[in-house]
mmCIF file of C-alpha atoms in Angstrom:
data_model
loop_
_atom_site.group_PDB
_atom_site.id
_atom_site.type_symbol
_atom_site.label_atom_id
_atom_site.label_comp_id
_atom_site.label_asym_id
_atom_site.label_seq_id
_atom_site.Cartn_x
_atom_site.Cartn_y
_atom_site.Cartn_z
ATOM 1 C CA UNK A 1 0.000 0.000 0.000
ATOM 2 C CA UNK A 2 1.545 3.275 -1.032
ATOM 3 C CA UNK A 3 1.254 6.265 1.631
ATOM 4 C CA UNK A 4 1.277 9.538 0.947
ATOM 5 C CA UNK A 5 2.720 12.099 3.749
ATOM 6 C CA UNK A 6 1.958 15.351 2.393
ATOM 7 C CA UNK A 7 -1.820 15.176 3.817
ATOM 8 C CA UNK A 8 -3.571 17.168 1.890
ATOM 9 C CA UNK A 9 -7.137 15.612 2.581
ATOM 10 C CA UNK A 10 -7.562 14.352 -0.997
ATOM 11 C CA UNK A 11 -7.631 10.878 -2.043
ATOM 12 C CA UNK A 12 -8.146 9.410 -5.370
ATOM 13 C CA UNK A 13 -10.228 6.577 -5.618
ATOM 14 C CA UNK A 14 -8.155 3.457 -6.426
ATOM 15 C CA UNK A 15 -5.174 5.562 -5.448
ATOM 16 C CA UNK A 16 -2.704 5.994 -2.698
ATOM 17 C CA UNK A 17 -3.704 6.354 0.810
ATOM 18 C CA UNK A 18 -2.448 9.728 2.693
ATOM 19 C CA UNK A 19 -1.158 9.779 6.355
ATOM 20 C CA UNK A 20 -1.265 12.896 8.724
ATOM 21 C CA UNK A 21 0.598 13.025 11.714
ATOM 22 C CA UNK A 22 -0.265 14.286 15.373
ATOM 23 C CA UNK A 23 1.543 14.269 18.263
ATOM 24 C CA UNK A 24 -0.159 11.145 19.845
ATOM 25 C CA UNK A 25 -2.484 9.667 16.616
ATOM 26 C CA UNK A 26 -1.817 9.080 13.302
ATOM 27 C CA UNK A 27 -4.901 9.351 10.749
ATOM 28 C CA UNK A 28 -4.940 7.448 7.698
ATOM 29 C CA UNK A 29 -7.543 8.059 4.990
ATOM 30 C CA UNK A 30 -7.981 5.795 2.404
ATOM 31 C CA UNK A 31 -10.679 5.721 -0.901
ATOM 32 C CA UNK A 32 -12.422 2.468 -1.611
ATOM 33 C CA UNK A 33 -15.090 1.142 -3.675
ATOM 34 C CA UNK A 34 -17.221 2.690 -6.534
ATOM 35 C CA UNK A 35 -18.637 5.326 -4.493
ATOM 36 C CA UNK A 36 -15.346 7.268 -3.278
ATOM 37 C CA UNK A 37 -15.869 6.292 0.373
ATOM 38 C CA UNK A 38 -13.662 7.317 3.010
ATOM 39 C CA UNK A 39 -12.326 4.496 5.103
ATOM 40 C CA UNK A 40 -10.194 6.043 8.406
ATOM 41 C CA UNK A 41 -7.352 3.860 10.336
ATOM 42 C CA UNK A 42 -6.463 5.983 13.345
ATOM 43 C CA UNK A 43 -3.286 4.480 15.257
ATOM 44 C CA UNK A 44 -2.519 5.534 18.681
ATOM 45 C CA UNK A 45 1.604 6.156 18.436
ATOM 46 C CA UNK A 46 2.485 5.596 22.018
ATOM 47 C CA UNK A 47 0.361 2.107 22.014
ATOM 48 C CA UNK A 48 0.535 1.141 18.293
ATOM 49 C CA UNK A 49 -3.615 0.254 18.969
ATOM 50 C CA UNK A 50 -5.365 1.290 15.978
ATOM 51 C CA UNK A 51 -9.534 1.663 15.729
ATOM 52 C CA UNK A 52 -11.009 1.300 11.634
ATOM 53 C CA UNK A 53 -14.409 3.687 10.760
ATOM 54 C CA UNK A 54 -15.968 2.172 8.654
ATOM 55 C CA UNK A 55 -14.881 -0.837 6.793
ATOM 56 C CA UNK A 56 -16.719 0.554 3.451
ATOM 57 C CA UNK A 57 -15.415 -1.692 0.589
ATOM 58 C CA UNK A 58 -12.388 -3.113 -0.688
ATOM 59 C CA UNK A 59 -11.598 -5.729 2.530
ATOM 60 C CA UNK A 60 -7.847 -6.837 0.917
ATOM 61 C CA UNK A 61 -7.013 -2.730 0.645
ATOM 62 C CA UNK A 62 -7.942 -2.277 4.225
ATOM 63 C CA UNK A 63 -5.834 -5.211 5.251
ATOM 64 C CA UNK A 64 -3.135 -4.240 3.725
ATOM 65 C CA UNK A 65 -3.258 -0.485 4.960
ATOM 66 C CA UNK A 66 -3.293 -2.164 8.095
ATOM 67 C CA UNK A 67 -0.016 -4.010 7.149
ATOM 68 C CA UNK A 68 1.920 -7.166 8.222
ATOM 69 C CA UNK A 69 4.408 -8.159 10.385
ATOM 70 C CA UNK A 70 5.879 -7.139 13.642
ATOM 71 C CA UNK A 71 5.532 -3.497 12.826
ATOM 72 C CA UNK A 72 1.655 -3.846 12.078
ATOM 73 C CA UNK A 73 -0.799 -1.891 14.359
ATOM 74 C CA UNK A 74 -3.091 -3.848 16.555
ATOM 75 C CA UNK A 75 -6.600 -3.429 14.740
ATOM 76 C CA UNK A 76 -8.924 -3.203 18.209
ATOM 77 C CA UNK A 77 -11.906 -1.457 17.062
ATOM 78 C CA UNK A 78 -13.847 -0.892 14.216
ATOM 79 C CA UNK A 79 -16.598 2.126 14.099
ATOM 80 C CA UNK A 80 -19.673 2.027 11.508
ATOM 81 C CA UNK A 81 -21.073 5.290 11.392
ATOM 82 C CA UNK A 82 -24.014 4.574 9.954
ATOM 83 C CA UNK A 83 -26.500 1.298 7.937
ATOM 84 C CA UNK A 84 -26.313 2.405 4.460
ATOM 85 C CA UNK A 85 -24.279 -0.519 2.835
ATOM 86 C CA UNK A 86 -21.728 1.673 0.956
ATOM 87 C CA UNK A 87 -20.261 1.968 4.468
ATOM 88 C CA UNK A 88 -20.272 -1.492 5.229
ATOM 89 C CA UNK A 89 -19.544 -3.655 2.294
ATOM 90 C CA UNK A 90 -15.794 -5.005 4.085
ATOM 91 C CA UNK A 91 -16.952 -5.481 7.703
ATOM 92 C CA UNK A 92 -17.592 -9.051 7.374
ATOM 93 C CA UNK A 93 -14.263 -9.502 6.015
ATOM 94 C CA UNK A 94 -12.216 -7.502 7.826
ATOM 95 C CA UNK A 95 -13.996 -8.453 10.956
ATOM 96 C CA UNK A 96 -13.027 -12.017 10.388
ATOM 97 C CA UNK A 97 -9.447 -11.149 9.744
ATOM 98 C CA UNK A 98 -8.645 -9.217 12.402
ATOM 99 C CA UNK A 99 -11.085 -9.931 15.142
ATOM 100 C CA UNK A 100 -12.042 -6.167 16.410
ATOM 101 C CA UNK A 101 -14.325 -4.733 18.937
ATOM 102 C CA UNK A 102 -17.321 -3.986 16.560
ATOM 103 C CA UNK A 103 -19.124 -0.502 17.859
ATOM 104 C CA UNK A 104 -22.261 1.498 16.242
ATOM 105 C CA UNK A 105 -25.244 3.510 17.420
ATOM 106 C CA UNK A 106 -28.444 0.931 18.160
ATOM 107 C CA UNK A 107 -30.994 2.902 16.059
ATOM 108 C CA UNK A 108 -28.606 1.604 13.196
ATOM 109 C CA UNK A 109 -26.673 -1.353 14.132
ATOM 110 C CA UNK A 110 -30.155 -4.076 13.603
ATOM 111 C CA UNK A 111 -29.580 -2.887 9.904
ATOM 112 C CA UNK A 112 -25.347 -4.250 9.859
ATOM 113 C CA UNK A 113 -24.744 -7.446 8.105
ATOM 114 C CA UNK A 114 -23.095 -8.726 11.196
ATOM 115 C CA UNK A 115 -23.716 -8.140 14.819
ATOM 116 C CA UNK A 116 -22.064 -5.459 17.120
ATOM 117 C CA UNK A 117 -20.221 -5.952 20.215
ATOM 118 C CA UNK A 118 -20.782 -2.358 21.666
ATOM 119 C CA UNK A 119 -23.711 0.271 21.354
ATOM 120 C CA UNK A 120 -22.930 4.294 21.825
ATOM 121 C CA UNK A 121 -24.915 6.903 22.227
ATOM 122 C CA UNK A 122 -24.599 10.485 21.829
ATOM 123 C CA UNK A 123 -21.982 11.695 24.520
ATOM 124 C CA UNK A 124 -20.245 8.374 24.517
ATOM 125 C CA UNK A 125 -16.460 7.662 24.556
ATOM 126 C CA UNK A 126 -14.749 4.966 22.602
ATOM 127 C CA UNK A 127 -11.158 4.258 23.852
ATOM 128 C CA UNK A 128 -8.754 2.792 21.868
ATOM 129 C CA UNK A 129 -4.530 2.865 23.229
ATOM 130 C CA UNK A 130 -4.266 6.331 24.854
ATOM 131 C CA UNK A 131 -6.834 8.034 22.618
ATOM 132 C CA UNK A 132 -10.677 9.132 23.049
ATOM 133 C CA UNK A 133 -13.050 9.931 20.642
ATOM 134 C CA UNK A 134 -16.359 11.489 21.738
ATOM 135 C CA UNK A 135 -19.475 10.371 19.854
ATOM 136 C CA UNK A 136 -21.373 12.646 18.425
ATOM 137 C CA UNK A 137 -24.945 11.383 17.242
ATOM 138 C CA UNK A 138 -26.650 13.624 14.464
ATOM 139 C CA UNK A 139 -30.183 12.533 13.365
ATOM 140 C CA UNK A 140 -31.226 13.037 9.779
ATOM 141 C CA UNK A 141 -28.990 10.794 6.885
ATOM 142 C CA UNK A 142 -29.983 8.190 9.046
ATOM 143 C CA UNK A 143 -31.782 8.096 12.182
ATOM 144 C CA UNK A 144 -28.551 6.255 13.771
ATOM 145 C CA UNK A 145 -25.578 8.292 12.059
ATOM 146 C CA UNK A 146 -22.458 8.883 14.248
ATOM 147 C CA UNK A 147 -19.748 11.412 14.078
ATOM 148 C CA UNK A 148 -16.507 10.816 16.021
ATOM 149 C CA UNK A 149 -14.419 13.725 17.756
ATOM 150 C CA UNK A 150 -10.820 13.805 18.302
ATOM 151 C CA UNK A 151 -9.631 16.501 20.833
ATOM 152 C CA UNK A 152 -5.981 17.000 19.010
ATOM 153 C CA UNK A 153 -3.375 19.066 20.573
ATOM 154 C CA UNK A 154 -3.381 21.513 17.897
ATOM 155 C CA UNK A 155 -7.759 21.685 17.281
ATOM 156 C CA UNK A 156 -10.354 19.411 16.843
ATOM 157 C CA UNK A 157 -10.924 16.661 14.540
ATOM 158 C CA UNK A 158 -13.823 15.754 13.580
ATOM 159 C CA UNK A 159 -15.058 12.381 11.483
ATOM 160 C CA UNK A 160 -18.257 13.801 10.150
ATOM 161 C CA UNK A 161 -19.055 10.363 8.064
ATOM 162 C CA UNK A 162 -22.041 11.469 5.655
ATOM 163 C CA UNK A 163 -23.465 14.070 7.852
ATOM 164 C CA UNK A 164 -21.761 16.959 6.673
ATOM 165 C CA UNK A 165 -19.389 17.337 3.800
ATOM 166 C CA UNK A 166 -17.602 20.608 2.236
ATOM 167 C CA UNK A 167 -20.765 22.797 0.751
ATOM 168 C CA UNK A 168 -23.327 21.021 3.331
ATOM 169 C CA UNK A 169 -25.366 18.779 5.014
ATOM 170 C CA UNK A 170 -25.569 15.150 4.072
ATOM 171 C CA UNK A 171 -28.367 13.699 2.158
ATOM 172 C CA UNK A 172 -31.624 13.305 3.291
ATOM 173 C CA UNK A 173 -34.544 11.660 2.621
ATOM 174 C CA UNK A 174 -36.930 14.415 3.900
ATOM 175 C CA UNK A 175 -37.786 18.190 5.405
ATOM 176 C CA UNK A 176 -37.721 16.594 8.781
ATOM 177 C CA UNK A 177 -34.959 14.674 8.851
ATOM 178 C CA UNK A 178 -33.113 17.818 6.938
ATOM 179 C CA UNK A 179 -34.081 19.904 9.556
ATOM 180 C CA UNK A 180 -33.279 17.137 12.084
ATOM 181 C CA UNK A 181 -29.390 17.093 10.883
ATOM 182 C CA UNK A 182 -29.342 20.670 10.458
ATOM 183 C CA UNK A 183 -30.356 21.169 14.198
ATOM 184 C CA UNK A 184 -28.009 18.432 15.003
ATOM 185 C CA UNK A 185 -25.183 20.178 13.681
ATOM 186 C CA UNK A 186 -25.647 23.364 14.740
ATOM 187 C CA UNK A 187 -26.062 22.726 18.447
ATOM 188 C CA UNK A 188 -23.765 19.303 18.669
ATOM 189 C CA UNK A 189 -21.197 20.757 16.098
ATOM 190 C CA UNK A 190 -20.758 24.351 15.004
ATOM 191 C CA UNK A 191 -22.331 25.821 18.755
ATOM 192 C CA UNK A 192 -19.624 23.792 20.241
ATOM 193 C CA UNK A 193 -16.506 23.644 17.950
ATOM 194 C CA UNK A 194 -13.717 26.088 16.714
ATOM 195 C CA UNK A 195 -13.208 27.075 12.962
ATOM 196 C CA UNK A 196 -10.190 25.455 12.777
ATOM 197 C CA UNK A 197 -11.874 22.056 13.623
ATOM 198 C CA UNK A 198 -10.717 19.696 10.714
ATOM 199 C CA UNK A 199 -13.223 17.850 8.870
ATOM 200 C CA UNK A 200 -13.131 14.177 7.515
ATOM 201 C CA UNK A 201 -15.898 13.445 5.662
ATOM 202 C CA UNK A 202 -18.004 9.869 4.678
ATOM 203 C CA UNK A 203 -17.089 10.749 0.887
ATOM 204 C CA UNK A 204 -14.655 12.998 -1.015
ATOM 205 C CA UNK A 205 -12.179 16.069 -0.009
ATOM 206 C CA UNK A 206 -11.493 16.715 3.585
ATOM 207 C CA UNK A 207 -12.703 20.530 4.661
ATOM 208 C CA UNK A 208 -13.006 22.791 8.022
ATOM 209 C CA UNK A 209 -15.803 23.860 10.289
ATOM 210 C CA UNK A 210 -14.528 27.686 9.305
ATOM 211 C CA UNK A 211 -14.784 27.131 6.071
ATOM 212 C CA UNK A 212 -18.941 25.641 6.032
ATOM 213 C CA UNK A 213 -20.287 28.013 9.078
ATOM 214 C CA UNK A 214 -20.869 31.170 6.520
ATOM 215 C CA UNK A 215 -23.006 28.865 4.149
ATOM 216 C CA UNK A 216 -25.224 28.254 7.319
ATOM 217 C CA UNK A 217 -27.985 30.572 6.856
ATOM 218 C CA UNK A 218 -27.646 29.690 2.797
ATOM 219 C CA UNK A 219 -28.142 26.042 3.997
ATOM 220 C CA UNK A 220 -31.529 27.102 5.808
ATOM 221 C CA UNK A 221 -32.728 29.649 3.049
ATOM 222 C CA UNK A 222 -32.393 26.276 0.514
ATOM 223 C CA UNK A 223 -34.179 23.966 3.015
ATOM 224 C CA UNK A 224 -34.719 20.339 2.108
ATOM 225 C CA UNK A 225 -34.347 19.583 -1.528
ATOM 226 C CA UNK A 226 -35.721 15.920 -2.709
ATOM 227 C CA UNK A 227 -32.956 14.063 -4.589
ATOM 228 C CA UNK A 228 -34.772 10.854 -5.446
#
């Protein structure tokens, strides 16, 4: 598996992964499968534990972005943020290789091919080596859709999964639920969070919490547009 250092939050699908660098995680983001998803392999550096979100597609990539060999991270925990089965296609597989601590929310996990050792809610911790991540539940691209929050030395970082991408919310099914995730991420997300919180998204480019809070009110004056 090629990895690229200069992290850039771009990956090409089919193409090389991209590593950044913190002071006590490494994040690893990695394209798989016809849809451009984002798979994440955070490694704790002082532990060399490592927790996969979501095991979207492409189960031999994953393995080997997890590696071989004595130098290999310890694959403890795998996150699915959400049941829509572009984000699950691999969790069979890489669940059988590498035997992980399988975690989702429970309004989504009856909908996962296989099932889940641990249930979080909103306000949750999951612990993996020396590193938290808060959970972060935002209601609207599915009922059950988790984000994950690193506190980082240097700012936030958040794993948004499909619930909010550079130029918006996620997709959703109707004015409810778009109103539903819009709430969610003003008061769980942008009333909360600095500007230069870093954004990893279900799908695409990487962007930053500074960069989407002026399209807010443009967000609202759209409202729910049906994409079926």
């Amino acid at each position: 598996m090629d990895v690229l250092d200069n992290y850039s939050g771009h990956t090409d699908p089919g193409g090389p992964a991209a590593r950044r660098e913190l002071d006590a995680l490494t994040i690893t983001k990695l394209s798989v499968g016809p849809m451009d998803n984002n798979a994440f392999l955070l490694v704790c550096r002082a532990t060399g534990e490592a927790l996969l979100l979501d095991a979207a597609n492409d189960a031999e990539r994953l393995a080997d972005l997890i590696g071989s060999g004595a130098a290999r991270p310890e694959l403890r925990t795998l996150v699915t943020s959400h049941r829509h089965a572009d984000h699950w296609q691999a969790l069979g597989a890489v669940a059988g290789m590498f035997q992980p601590h399988l975690i989702a929310h429970p309004i989504d996990a009856p909908e996962l091919p296989i099932p889940m050792d641990e249930l979080v809610e909103h306000g949750d911790v999951v612990r993996f080596g020396r590193i938290e991540l808060e959970v972060i539940h935002l209601r609207g691209h599915t009922q059950g859709s988790i984000a994950l929050l690193y506190r980082g030395s240097d700012h936030p970082h958040l794993f948004s999964a499909d619930s909010l991408f550079p130029g918006g919310p996620g997709r959703t099914w109707s004015e409810p639920d778009f109103w539903s995730l819009v709430a969610d991420l003003e008061a769980r997300v942008f009333d909360v969070l600095p500007d230069d919180t870093w954004v990893y998204p279900g799908h695409g480019d990487d962007t930053t919490l500074g960069k989407e809070r002026p399209s807010i009110p443009d967000w609202k004056a759209r409202g729910w547009v049906d994409e079926s």
